[in-house]
PDB file of C-alpha atoms and ligand atoms in Angstrom:
ATOM      1  CA  UNK C 159     152.337  27.226  14.336  1.00 89.00           C
ATOM      2  CA  UNK C 160     153.893  30.357  15.156  1.00 97.00           C
ATOM      3  CA  UNK C 161     154.646  32.703  12.306  1.00 98.00           C
ATOM      4  CA  UNK C 162     155.711  36.421  12.284  1.00 98.00           C
ATOM      5  CA  UNK C 163     154.124  38.291   9.871  1.00 98.00           C
ATOM      6  CA  UNK C 164     152.966  41.130  11.126  1.00 98.00           C
ATOM      7  CA  UNK C 165     153.429  43.018  14.413  1.00 98.00           C
ATOM      8  CA  UNK C 166     149.766  43.263  15.511  1.00 98.00           C
ATOM      9  CA  UNK C 167     149.517  39.848  15.206  1.00 97.00           C
ATOM     10  CA  UNK C 168     151.670  38.971  18.232  1.00 98.00           C
ATOM     11  CA  UNK C 169     151.406  39.427  21.861  1.00 98.00           C
ATOM     12  CA  UNK C 170     153.042  42.306  23.494  1.00 98.00           C
ATOM     13  CA  UNK C 171     154.631  40.139  26.221  1.00 98.00           C
ATOM     14  CA  UNK C 172     156.193  38.042  23.225  1.00 98.00           C
ATOM     15  CA  UNK C 173     157.185  41.111  21.173  1.00 98.00           C
ATOM     16  CA  UNK C 174     159.034  42.224  24.358  1.00 98.00           C
ATOM     17  CA  UNK C 175     160.835  38.759  24.915  1.00 98.00           C
ATOM     18  CA  UNK C 176     161.774  38.583  21.360  1.00 98.00           C
ATOM     19  CA  UNK C 177     163.437  42.060  21.892  1.00 98.00           C
ATOM     20  CA  UNK C 178     165.192  41.120  24.739  1.00 98.00           C
ATOM     21  CA  UNK C 179     166.128  37.746  24.034  1.00 98.00           C
ATOM     22  CA  UNK C 180     167.836  39.562  21.061  1.00 98.00           C
ATOM     23  CA  UNK C 181     169.679  41.770  23.585  1.00 98.00           C
ATOM     24  CA  UNK C 182     170.694  38.993  25.667  1.00 97.00           C
ATOM     25  CA  UNK C 183     172.108  37.262  22.876  1.00 95.00           C
ATOM     26  CA  UNK C 184     174.011  39.567  21.177  1.00 96.00           C
ATOM     27  CA  UNK C 185     175.544  40.343  25.059  1.00 95.00           C
ATOM     28  CA  UNK C 186     176.551  37.203  25.722  1.00 92.00           C
ATOM     29  CA  UNK C 187     178.527  36.847  21.931  1.00 92.00           C
ATOM     30  CA  UNK C 188     180.388  40.045  22.632  1.00 91.00           C
ATOM     31  CA  UNK C 189     183.999  38.259  22.861  1.00 91.00           C
ATOM     32  CA  UNK C 190     183.394  35.930  20.034  1.00 91.00           C
ATOM     33  CA  UNK C 191     184.558  36.563  16.549  1.00 91.00           C
ATOM     34  CA  UNK C 192     181.809  37.648  13.798  1.00 89.00           C
ATOM     35  CA  UNK C 193     181.990  34.182  12.461  1.00 88.00           C
ATOM     36  CA  UNK C 194     182.111  31.869  15.337  1.00 94.00           C
ATOM     37  CA  UNK C 195     178.895  29.968  16.114  1.00 94.00           C
ATOM     38  CA  UNK C 196     177.596  29.948  19.265  1.00 92.00           C
ATOM     39  CA  UNK C 197     178.988  26.807  21.573  1.00 88.00           C
ATOM     40  CA  UNK C 198     175.568  25.803  22.291  1.00 89.00           C
ATOM     41  CA  UNK C 199     173.829  25.936  18.848  1.00 94.00           C
ATOM     42  CA  UNK C 200     170.429  26.047  19.553  1.00 95.00           C
ATOM     43  CA  UNK C 201     169.195  25.733  15.655  1.00 97.00           C
ATOM     44  CA  UNK C 202     171.822  22.801  15.198  1.00 96.00           C
ATOM     45  CA  UNK C 203     169.200  20.249  13.014  1.00 94.00           C
ATOM     46  CA  UNK C 204     167.252  23.248  12.094  1.00 98.00           C
ATOM     47  CA  UNK C 205     166.901  24.521   8.507  1.00 98.00           C
ATOM     48  CA  UNK C 206     165.886  27.779   7.259  1.00 98.00           C
ATOM     49  CA  UNK C 207     164.849  28.537   3.721  1.00 98.00           C
ATOM     50  CA  UNK C 208     164.703  31.858   2.272  1.00 98.00           C
ATOM     51  CA  UNK C 209     162.560  33.344  -0.568  1.00 97.00           C
ATOM     52  CA  UNK C 210     163.217  36.105  -2.175  1.00 96.00           C
ATOM     53  CA  UNK C 211     161.143  38.052  -4.632  1.00 95.00           C
ATOM     54  CA  UNK C 212     163.222  41.598  -4.774  1.00 95.00           C
ATOM     55  CA  UNK C 213     166.404  42.393  -3.967  1.00 96.00           C
ATOM     56  CA  UNK C 214     167.927  42.382  -0.564  1.00 97.00           C
ATOM     57  CA  UNK C 215     171.376  43.027   1.145  1.00 98.00           C
ATOM     58  CA  UNK C 216     170.569  43.475   5.261  1.00 98.00           C
ATOM     59  CA  UNK C 217     167.762  40.794   5.192  1.00 98.00           C
ATOM     60  CA  UNK C 218     169.643  38.026   3.310  1.00 98.00           C
ATOM     61  CA  UNK C 219     172.974  38.511   4.820  1.00 98.00           C
ATOM     62  CA  UNK C 220     171.510  39.013   8.725  1.00 98.00           C
ATOM     63  CA  UNK C 221     169.497  35.596   8.270  1.00 98.00           C
ATOM     64  CA  UNK C 222     172.149  34.142   6.802  1.00 97.00           C
ATOM     65  CA  UNK C 223     174.662  34.788   9.305  1.00 97.00           C
ATOM     66  CA  UNK C 224     171.635  34.294  11.936  1.00 97.00           C
ATOM     67  CA  UNK C 225     171.459  30.796  11.370  1.00 98.00           C
ATOM     68  CA  UNK C 226     174.677  30.321  10.828  1.00 97.00           C
ATOM     69  CA  UNK C 227     175.822  31.669  14.443  1.00 96.00           C
ATOM     70  CA  UNK C 228     173.447  29.297  15.731  1.00 97.00           C
ATOM     71  CA  UNK C 229     174.669  26.615  14.026  1.00 97.00           C
ATOM     72  CA  UNK C 230     171.535  25.603  12.013  1.00 98.00           C
ATOM     73  CA  UNK C 231     171.492  25.722   7.950  1.00 97.00           C
ATOM     74  CA  UNK C 232     170.144  27.409   4.971  1.00 96.00           C
ATOM     75  CA  UNK C 233     168.711  27.276   1.374  1.00 97.00           C
ATOM     76  CA  UNK C 234     168.356  30.817  -0.648  1.00 96.00           C
ATOM     77  CA  UNK C 235     166.190  30.182  -3.386  1.00 93.00           C
ATOM     78  CA  UNK C 236     165.268  32.540  -6.345  1.00 88.00           C
ATOM     79  CA  UNK C 237     162.045  32.716  -7.539  1.00 86.00           C
ATOM     80  CA  UNK C 238     162.825  32.550 -10.789  1.00 86.00           C
ATOM     81  CA  UNK C 239     164.840  29.330 -10.506  1.00 86.00           C
ATOM     82  CA  UNK C 240     161.990  27.520  -9.017  1.00 88.00           C
ATOM     83  CA  UNK C 241     158.182  26.669 -10.251  1.00 88.00           C
ATOM     84  CA  UNK C 242     156.954  29.065  -7.103  1.00 86.00           C
ATOM     85  CA  UNK C 243     155.126  31.495  -9.146  1.00 78.00           C
ATOM     86  CA  UNK C 244     155.987  30.280 -12.737  1.00 78.00           C
ATOM     87  CA  UNK C 245     152.418  28.896 -13.546  1.00 81.00           C
ATOM     88  CA  UNK C 246     153.568  25.874 -13.941  1.00 89.00           C
ATOM     89  CA  UNK C 247     153.230  24.299  -9.793  1.00 92.00           C
ATOM     90  CA  UNK C 248     150.627  25.627  -7.834  1.00 92.00           C
ATOM     91  CA  UNK C 249     151.418  27.916  -4.190  1.00 93.00           C
ATOM     92  CA  UNK C 250     149.869  24.721  -2.502  1.00 95.00           C
ATOM     93  CA  UNK C 251     152.026  22.459  -3.865  1.00 95.00           C
ATOM     94  CA  UNK C 252     155.198  24.289  -3.679  1.00 95.00           C
ATOM     95  CA  UNK C 253     154.684  25.481   0.042  1.00 97.00           C
ATOM     96  CA  UNK C 254     153.700  21.532   1.053  1.00 97.00           C
ATOM     97  CA  UNK C 255     157.557  20.615  -0.848  1.00 96.00           C
ATOM     98  CA  UNK C 256     159.407  22.844   0.938  1.00 97.00           C
ATOM     99  CA  UNK C 257     157.591  21.685   4.545  1.00 98.00           C
ATOM    100  CA  UNK C 258     159.113  18.499   3.381  1.00 98.00           C
ATOM    101  CA  UNK C 259     162.766  20.109   3.141  1.00 97.00           C
ATOM    102  CA  UNK C 260     162.734  22.984   5.482  1.00 98.00           C
ATOM    103  CA  UNK C 261     161.951  23.587   9.218  1.00 98.00           C
ATOM    104  CA  UNK C 262     161.115  27.592   8.344  1.00 98.00           C
ATOM    105  CA  UNK C 263     160.730  29.552   5.378  1.00 98.00           C
ATOM    106  CA  UNK C 264     161.687  33.252   5.625  1.00 98.00           C
ATOM    107  CA  UNK C 265     159.886  35.170   2.172  1.00 98.00           C
ATOM    108  CA  UNK C 266     160.464  38.341   0.903  1.00 98.00           C
ATOM    109  CA  UNK C 267     157.416  39.257  -1.564  1.00 97.00           C
ATOM    110  CA  UNK C 268     156.199  41.485  -3.368  1.00 96.00           C
ATOM    111  CA  UNK C 269     152.660  41.349  -2.775  1.00 97.00           C
ATOM    112  CA  UNK C 270     151.313  40.494   0.643  1.00 98.00           C
ATOM    113  CA  UNK C 271     148.299  39.162  -0.478  1.00 97.00           C
ATOM    114  CA  UNK C 272     150.352  36.386  -2.542  1.00 96.00           C
ATOM    115  CA  UNK C 273     152.921  36.274   1.001  1.00 97.00           C
ATOM    116  CA  UNK C 274     149.287  35.171   3.379  1.00 98.00           C
ATOM    117  CA  UNK C 275     148.185  32.886   0.687  1.00 96.00           C
ATOM    118  CA  UNK C 276     151.570  31.096   0.451  1.00 97.00           C
ATOM    119  CA  UNK C 277     151.665  30.891   4.209  1.00 98.00           C
ATOM    120  CA  UNK C 278     148.343  29.394   4.510  1.00 98.00           C
ATOM    121  CA  UNK C 279     149.746  25.794   2.835  1.00 98.00           C
ATOM    122  CA  UNK C 280     152.877  26.006   4.748  1.00 98.00           C
ATOM    123  CA  UNK C 281     153.097  23.070   7.573  1.00 98.00           C
ATOM    124  CA  UNK C 282     156.164  24.915   8.995  1.00 98.00           C
ATOM    125  CA  UNK C 283     156.452  29.101  10.447  1.00 98.00           C
ATOM    126  CA  UNK C 284     157.156  31.680   7.826  1.00 98.00           C
ATOM    127  CA  UNK C 285     158.767  35.019   9.048  1.00 99.00           C
ATOM    128  CA  UNK C 286     157.628  37.987   6.721  1.00 98.00           C
ATOM    129  CA  UNK C 287     160.816  39.339   5.378  1.00 98.00           C
ATOM    130  CA  UNK C 288     159.214  42.610   3.942  1.00 98.00           C
ATOM    131  CA  UNK C 289     156.226  42.669   1.496  1.00 98.00           C
ATOM    132  CA  UNK C 290     154.382  45.345   0.099  1.00 98.00           C
ATOM    133  CA  UNK C 291     152.471  45.872   3.140  1.00 98.00           C
ATOM    134  CA  UNK C 292     154.981  45.578   6.296  1.00 98.00           C
ATOM    135  CA  UNK C 293     158.650  44.759   7.081  1.00 98.00           C
ATOM    136  CA  UNK C 294     158.242  43.648  11.211  1.00 98.00           C
ATOM    137  CA  UNK C 295     161.897  42.382  11.302  1.00 98.00           C
ATOM    138  CA  UNK C 296     163.018  45.757  10.500  1.00 98.00           C
ATOM    139  CA  UNK C 297     161.022  47.887  13.033  1.00 98.00           C
ATOM    140  CA  UNK C 298     161.889  44.936  15.209  1.00 98.00           C
ATOM    141  CA  UNK C 299     165.750  45.851  14.672  1.00 98.00           C
ATOM    142  CA  UNK C 300     164.621  49.494  15.261  1.00 98.00           C
ATOM    143  CA  UNK C 301     163.141  48.891  18.407  1.00 98.00           C
ATOM    144  CA  UNK C 302     166.471  47.086  19.729  1.00 98.00           C
ATOM    145  CA  UNK C 303     168.860  49.402  18.436  1.00 98.00           C
ATOM    146  CA  UNK C 304     166.471  52.690  20.064  1.00 98.00           C
ATOM    147  CA  UNK C 305     166.730  50.912  23.565  1.00 98.00           C
ATOM    148  CA  UNK C 306     170.024  49.628  23.316  1.00 98.00           C
ATOM    149  CA  UNK C 307     171.092  53.705  22.967  1.00 98.00           C
ATOM    150  CA  UNK C 308     168.169  55.528  25.153  1.00 98.00           C
ATOM    151  CA  UNK C 309     166.702  52.693  27.507  1.00 98.00           C
ATOM    152  CA  UNK C 310     162.838  51.900  27.197  1.00 98.00           C
ATOM    153  CA  UNK C 311     161.197  53.366  24.322  1.00 98.00           C
ATOM    154  CA  UNK C 312     157.984  53.394  26.156  1.00 98.00           C
ATOM    155  CA  UNK C 313     156.827  57.036  26.011  1.00 98.00           C
ATOM    156  CA  UNK C 314     159.297  58.296  23.882  1.00 98.00           C
ATOM    157  CA  UNK C 315     158.509  60.175  21.155  1.00 98.00           C
ATOM    158  CA  UNK C 316     159.778  58.539  17.267  1.00 98.00           C
ATOM    159  CA  UNK C 317     159.429  60.859  14.349  1.00 98.00           C
ATOM    160  CA  UNK C 318     158.837  60.080  10.965  1.00 98.00           C
ATOM    161  CA  UNK C 319     159.235  62.043   7.906  1.00 98.00           C
ATOM    162  CA  UNK C 320     158.545  60.685   4.434  1.00 98.00           C
ATOM    163  CA  UNK C 321     156.260  58.272   2.493  1.00 98.00           C
ATOM    164  CA  UNK C 322     153.713  56.324   4.432  1.00 98.00           C
ATOM    165  CA  UNK C 323     154.754  53.036   3.112  1.00 98.00           C
ATOM    166  CA  UNK C 324     155.928  49.464   4.386  1.00 98.00           C
ATOM    167  CA  UNK C 325     158.179  50.333   7.111  1.00 98.00           C
ATOM    168  CA  UNK C 326     155.629  52.620   8.608  1.00 98.00           C
ATOM    169  CA  UNK C 327     152.958  50.100   8.385  1.00 98.00           C
ATOM    170  CA  UNK C 328     155.266  48.043  10.965  1.00 98.00           C
ATOM    171  CA  UNK C 329     156.302  51.110  13.099  1.00 98.00           C
ATOM    172  CA  UNK C 330     152.245  52.256  13.482  1.00 98.00           C
ATOM    173  CA  UNK C 331     151.561  48.541  14.611  1.00 98.00           C
ATOM    174  CA  UNK C 332     154.476  48.479  17.037  1.00 98.00           C
ATOM    175  CA  UNK C 333     153.753  52.163  18.333  1.00 98.00           C
ATOM    176  CA  UNK C 334     150.680  50.441  19.879  1.00 98.00           C
ATOM    177  CA  UNK C 335     152.259  47.117  21.158  1.00 98.00           C
ATOM    178  CA  UNK C 336     155.318  49.333  22.625  1.00 98.00           C
ATOM    179  CA  UNK C 337     153.435  51.969  23.822  1.00 98.00           C
ATOM    180  CA  UNK C 338     155.766  55.037  22.315  1.00 98.00           C
ATOM    181  CA  UNK C 339     154.853  58.108  20.738  1.00 98.00           C
ATOM    182  CA  UNK C 340     154.653  58.163  17.097  1.00 98.00           C
ATOM    183  CA  UNK C 341     154.335  61.311  14.939  1.00 98.00           C
ATOM    184  CA  UNK C 342     154.140  61.005  11.053  1.00 98.00           C
ATOM    185  CA  UNK C 343     154.623  63.626   8.800  1.00 98.00           C
ATOM    186  CA  UNK C 344     153.689  63.228   5.313  1.00 98.00           C
ATOM    187  CA  UNK C 345     152.181  64.661   2.224  1.00 98.00           C
ATOM    188  CA  UNK C 346     148.141  64.077   1.976  1.00 97.00           C
ATOM    189  CA  UNK C 347     148.720  61.877  -1.070  1.00 97.00           C
ATOM    190  CA  UNK C 348     151.653  59.385   0.589  1.00 97.00           C
ATOM    191  CA  UNK C 349     149.780  59.363   4.085  1.00 98.00           C
ATOM    192  CA  UNK C 350     150.284  55.537   5.623  1.00 98.00           C
ATOM    193  CA  UNK C 351     147.584  52.775   5.491  1.00 94.00           C
ATOM    194  CA  UNK C 352     144.040  54.138   6.643  1.00 95.00           C
ATOM    195  CA  UNK C 353     143.400  50.030   8.065  1.00 96.00           C
ATOM    196  CA  UNK C 354     146.370  50.269  10.513  1.00 97.00           C
ATOM    197  CA  UNK C 355     145.898  54.021  11.233  1.00 97.00           C
ATOM    198  CA  UNK C 356     142.275  53.238  12.436  1.00 97.00           C
ATOM    199  CA  UNK C 357     143.344  50.039  14.512  1.00 97.00           C
ATOM    200  CA  UNK C 358     146.007  51.593  15.905  1.00 97.00           C
ATOM    201  CA  UNK C 359     144.000  54.604  17.223  1.00 95.00           C
ATOM    202  CA  UNK C 360     141.289  52.029  18.246  1.00 97.00           C
ATOM    203  CA  UNK C 361     144.014  50.761  20.399  1.00 96.00           C
ATOM    204  CA  UNK C 362     144.705  54.457  22.100  1.00 96.00           C
ATOM    205  CA  UNK C 363     147.865  54.544  20.069  1.00 97.00           C
ATOM    206  CA  UNK C 364     149.556  57.963  20.387  1.00 97.00           C
ATOM    207  CA  UNK C 365     149.554  58.621  16.992  1.00 98.00           C
ATOM    208  CA  UNK C 366     149.963  61.955  14.909  1.00 97.00           C
ATOM    209  CA  UNK C 367     149.693  62.516  11.847  1.00 98.00           C
ATOM    210  CA  UNK C 368     150.628  66.002   9.911  1.00 98.00           C
ATOM    211  CA  UNK C 369     151.612  67.315   7.015  1.00 98.00           C
ATOM    212  CA  UNK C 370     153.961  69.531   8.969  1.00 98.00           C
ATOM    213  CA  UNK C 371     157.542  67.993   9.036  1.00 98.00           C
ATOM    214  CA  UNK C 372     158.343  70.667  11.443  1.00 98.00           C
ATOM    215  CA  UNK C 373     155.750  69.496  13.975  1.00 98.00           C
ATOM    216  CA  UNK C 374     156.489  65.766  13.910  1.00 98.00           C
ATOM    217  CA  UNK C 375     160.168  66.385  14.624  1.00 98.00           C
ATOM    218  CA  UNK C 376     159.709  68.798  17.533  1.00 98.00           C
ATOM    219  CA  UNK C 377     161.174  66.849  20.076  1.00 98.00           C
ATOM    220  CA  UNK C 378     161.766  63.762  19.056  1.00 98.00           C
ATOM    221  CA  UNK C 379     163.655  61.078  20.914  1.00 98.00           C
ATOM    222  CA  UNK C 380     164.624  59.926  17.116  1.00 99.00           C
ATOM    223  CA  UNK C 381     163.687  60.662  13.720  1.00 99.00           C
ATOM    224  CA  UNK C 382     163.210  58.198  10.700  1.00 98.00           C
ATOM    225  CA  UNK C 383     162.735  57.675   6.981  1.00 98.00           C
ATOM    226  CA  UNK C 384     163.308  55.966   4.341  1.00 98.00           C
ATOM    227  CA  UNK C 385     163.008  56.159   0.391  1.00 98.00           C
ATOM    228  CA  UNK C 386     160.695  58.271  -0.953  1.00 98.00           C
ATOM    229  CA  UNK C 387     159.937  55.001  -4.139  1.00 98.00           C
ATOM    230  CA  UNK C 388     160.096  51.564  -1.989  1.00 97.00           C
ATOM    231  CA  UNK C 389     160.796  48.734  -4.620  1.00 97.00           C
ATOM    232  CA  UNK C 390     158.183  47.903  -6.796  1.00 93.00           C
ATOM    233  CA  UNK C 391     156.252  51.120  -6.335  1.00 94.00           C
ATOM    234  CA  UNK C 392     154.192  51.921  -9.142  1.00 92.00           C
ATOM    235  CA  UNK C 393     154.550  55.483  -9.087  1.00 92.00           C
ATOM    236  CA  UNK C 394     155.172  58.715 -11.152  1.00 94.00           C
ATOM    237  CA  UNK C 395     158.580  58.896  -9.293  1.00 96.00           C
ATOM    238  CA  UNK C 396     159.617  62.895 -10.477  1.00 96.00           C
ATOM    239  CA  UNK C 397     156.169  63.764  -8.960  1.00 97.00           C
ATOM    240  CA  UNK C 398     156.229  61.600  -6.037  1.00 98.00           C
ATOM    241  CA  UNK C 399     159.534  62.979  -5.261  1.00 98.00           C
ATOM    242  CA  UNK C 400     158.215  66.566  -6.038  1.00 98.00           C
ATOM    243  CA  UNK C 401     155.451  66.119  -3.091  1.00 98.00           C
ATOM    244  CA  UNK C 402     158.417  64.288  -0.500  1.00 98.00           C
ATOM    245  CA  UNK C 403     160.781  67.071  -1.077  1.00 98.00           C
ATOM    246  CA  UNK C 404     159.620  68.967   2.474  1.00 98.00           C
ATOM    247  CA  UNK C 405     160.047  66.004   4.402  1.00 98.00           C
ATOM    248  CA  UNK C 406     163.807  65.656   3.689  1.00 98.00           C
ATOM    249  CA  UNK C 407     165.592  64.970   6.797  1.00 98.00           C
ATOM    250  CA  UNK C 408     168.596  67.592   7.118  1.00 98.00           C
ATOM    251  CA  UNK C 409     170.401  69.188   9.680  1.00 98.00           C
ATOM    252  CA  UNK C 410     167.566  71.901  10.131  1.00 98.00           C
ATOM    253  CA  UNK C 411     164.895  69.134  10.921  1.00 98.00           C
ATOM    254  CA  UNK C 412     167.414  67.226  13.551  1.00 98.00           C
ATOM    255  CA  UNK C 413     167.952  70.539  15.372  1.00 98.00           C
ATOM    256  CA  UNK C 414     164.299  70.767  15.857  1.00 98.00           C
ATOM    257  CA  UNK C 415     164.327  67.355  17.634  1.00 98.00           C
ATOM    258  CA  UNK C 416     165.825  66.900  21.038  1.00 98.00           C
ATOM    259  CA  UNK C 417     169.473  67.481  21.436  1.00 98.00           C
ATOM    260  CA  UNK C 418     170.560  63.915  21.884  1.00 98.00           C
ATOM    261  CA  UNK C 419     167.789  62.213  19.647  1.00 98.00           C
ATOM    262  CA  UNK C 420     168.938  59.995  17.113  1.00 98.00           C
ATOM    263  CA  UNK C 421     168.383  59.272  13.616  1.00 99.00           C
ATOM    264  CA  UNK C 422     167.729  56.107  11.906  1.00 98.00           C
ATOM    265  CA  UNK C 423     166.957  54.378   8.261  1.00 98.00           C
ATOM    266  CA  UNK C 424     166.137  51.197   7.584  1.00 98.00           C
ATOM    267  CA  UNK C 425     168.815  51.862   4.149  1.00 98.00           C
ATOM    268  CA  UNK C 426     169.396  51.507   1.522  1.00 98.00           C
ATOM    269  CA  UNK C 427     168.892  55.174   1.090  1.00 98.00           C
ATOM    270  CA  UNK C 428     169.068  57.677  -1.792  1.00 98.00           C
ATOM    271  CA  UNK C 429     171.238  60.280  -0.029  1.00 98.00           C
ATOM    272  CA  UNK C 430     170.099  63.696  -0.994  1.00 98.00           C
ATOM    273  CA  UNK C 431     166.707  63.006  -1.396  1.00 98.00           C
ATOM    274  CA  UNK C 432     165.147  61.490   1.808  1.00 98.00           C
ATOM    275  CA  UNK C 433     168.214  62.452   3.593  1.00 98.00           C
ATOM    276  CA  UNK C 434     171.505  64.381   3.732  1.00 98.00           C
ATOM    277  CA  UNK C 435     174.854  63.349   3.614  1.00 98.00           C
ATOM    278  CA  UNK C 436     175.659  65.736   6.816  1.00 98.00           C
ATOM    279  CA  UNK C 437     172.375  64.004   8.611  1.00 98.00           C
ATOM    280  CA  UNK C 438     173.777  60.393   7.334  1.00 98.00           C
ATOM    281  CA  UNK C 439     176.957  60.263   8.261  1.00 98.00           C
ATOM    282  CA  UNK C 440     176.697  62.483  11.312  1.00 98.00           C
ATOM    283  CA  UNK C 441     177.205  61.965  15.292  1.00 98.00           C
ATOM    284  CA  UNK C 442     173.163  61.330  15.800  1.00 98.00           C
ATOM    285  CA  UNK C 443     173.140  58.597  12.855  1.00 98.00           C
ATOM    286  CA  UNK C 444     172.719  55.169  13.968  1.00 98.00           C
ATOM    287  CA  UNK C 445     172.034  53.542  10.671  1.00 98.00           C
ATOM    288  CA  UNK C 446     175.077  50.892  11.042  1.00 98.00           C
ATOM    289  CA  UNK C 447     174.083  49.267  14.488  1.00 98.00           C
ATOM    290  CA  UNK C 448     170.243  49.381  13.267  1.00 98.00           C
ATOM    291  CA  UNK C 449     171.832  46.776  10.077  1.00 98.00           C
ATOM    292  CA  UNK C 450     174.009  45.019  12.649  1.00 98.00           C
ATOM    293  CA  UNK C 451     170.789  44.275  14.946  1.00 98.00           C
ATOM    294  CA  UNK C 452     168.907  42.921  12.163  1.00 98.00           C
ATOM    295  CA  UNK C 453     171.417  40.151  12.522  1.00 98.00           C
ATOM    296  CA  UNK C 454     170.580  39.641  16.652  1.00 98.00           C
ATOM    297  CA  UNK C 455     167.001  39.897  16.292  1.00 98.00           C
ATOM    298  CA  UNK C 456     166.311  37.632  13.234  1.00 98.00           C
ATOM    299  CA  UNK C 457     167.675  34.902  15.729  1.00 98.00           C
ATOM    300  CA  UNK C 458     165.402  35.502  17.968  1.00 98.00           C
ATOM    301  CA  UNK C 459     162.320  35.870  15.872  1.00 98.00           C
ATOM    302  CA  UNK C 460     163.479  32.261  14.419  1.00 98.00           C
ATOM    303  CA  UNK C 461     164.002  31.138  17.722  1.00 98.00           C
ATOM    304  CA  UNK C 462     160.240  32.157  18.749  1.00 98.00           C
ATOM    305  CA  UNK C 463     158.726  30.726  15.702  1.00 98.00           C
ATOM    306  CA  UNK C 464     160.344  27.683  16.334  1.00 98.00           C
ATOM    307  CA  UNK C 465     160.036  26.877  19.959  1.00 93.00           C
TER     308      UNK C 465
HETATM  309  N1  LIG E 736     166.426  47.183   5.314  1.00 90.85           N
HETATM  310  C1  LIG E 736     166.421  46.132   4.586  1.00 90.85           C
HETATM  311  O1  LIG E 736     165.311  45.416   4.954  1.00 90.85           O
HETATM  312  O2  LIG E 736     166.922  46.150   3.350  1.00 90.85           O
HETATM  313  P1  LIG E 736     167.502  44.952   2.554  1.00 90.85           P
HETATM  314  O3  LIG E 736     166.692  45.650   1.222  1.00 90.85           O
HETATM  315  O4  LIG E 736     169.260  45.502   2.071  1.00 90.85           O
HETATM  316  O5  LIG E 736     167.342  43.758   3.003  1.00 90.85           O
HETATM  317  N1  LIG E 737     160.297  51.205   2.028  1.00 90.85           N
HETATM  318  C1  LIG E 737     161.296  50.217   1.516  1.00 90.85           C
HETATM  319  C2  LIG E 737     162.225  49.590   2.323  1.00 90.85           C
HETATM  320  C3  LIG E 737     163.246  48.280   1.638  1.00 90.85           C
HETATM  321  C4  LIG E 737     164.266  47.678   3.068  1.00 90.85           C
HETATM  322  C5  LIG E 737     161.159  48.828   0.119  1.00 90.85           C
HETATM  323  O1  LIG E 737     159.822  48.338   0.466  1.00 90.85           O
HETATM  324  O2  LIG E 737     161.743  49.291  -0.854  1.00 90.85           O
END
């Protein structure tokens, strides 16, 4: 059974196929209306069950549209309205029941540990729609977006400024698999997960971790950031934001990157904190395309899992 939980678990060849199929499927439906169902409906008779422990706009909508455009069905569950996690049904039993009803699950979970526990009991594939640890679907969509605009990502320089969070975790894994240079600038206190950095380095990934935002942004092909405080982040917000202030992506930072560099943000954004309006709404920003491409990558991931 093929689960899509973390980028590190998946073969380079398969990851490349997922991106290329997403690009191809986007192209083949470029003349269709937004809501049109693909004529060959490859996911007819398939049902995706989605569970959200945390809010979502893009992940929810893009998975929903991906299923609809490919002719499939979907069910969205709010964990507060089902027995999962309430203590009156075990994770095992809920997983076994969902395996009877659906063909594939997508889950957004607070704790990666709980996500893994749930996945073990399922008899159908599961996709990670974000946990505290990682957000692989987002990074796959970002790679597609980068390549659509700037060609192969291999050997390009990606700069990350800000919190060493779940998005960076998946970005580090992707740097290893897609062979791009990754420069991460963050305060010591908010460095990315040590285990994944160690793993990436053992695979000869080109990763630099620095406290200096200018060094990371220097001659980058792409500058990325994310909210300083993630959903469910149990931190002293004011203190964290103060430490992260020097890592804001603004005009000065974008000037250090290559002239034709792009700016990416997975969204939602806190304008005026990790990014200025000027950059978010500026010519180098590709944030809306990033959001759109989630649909195309999601389709490709679902099809990969079901193959
Ligand atoms: N980028 C992203 O996953 O957004 P949502 O939280 O809106 O799903
Ligand atoms: N790091 C953010 C990503 C949101 C898509 C969070 O986990 O809240």
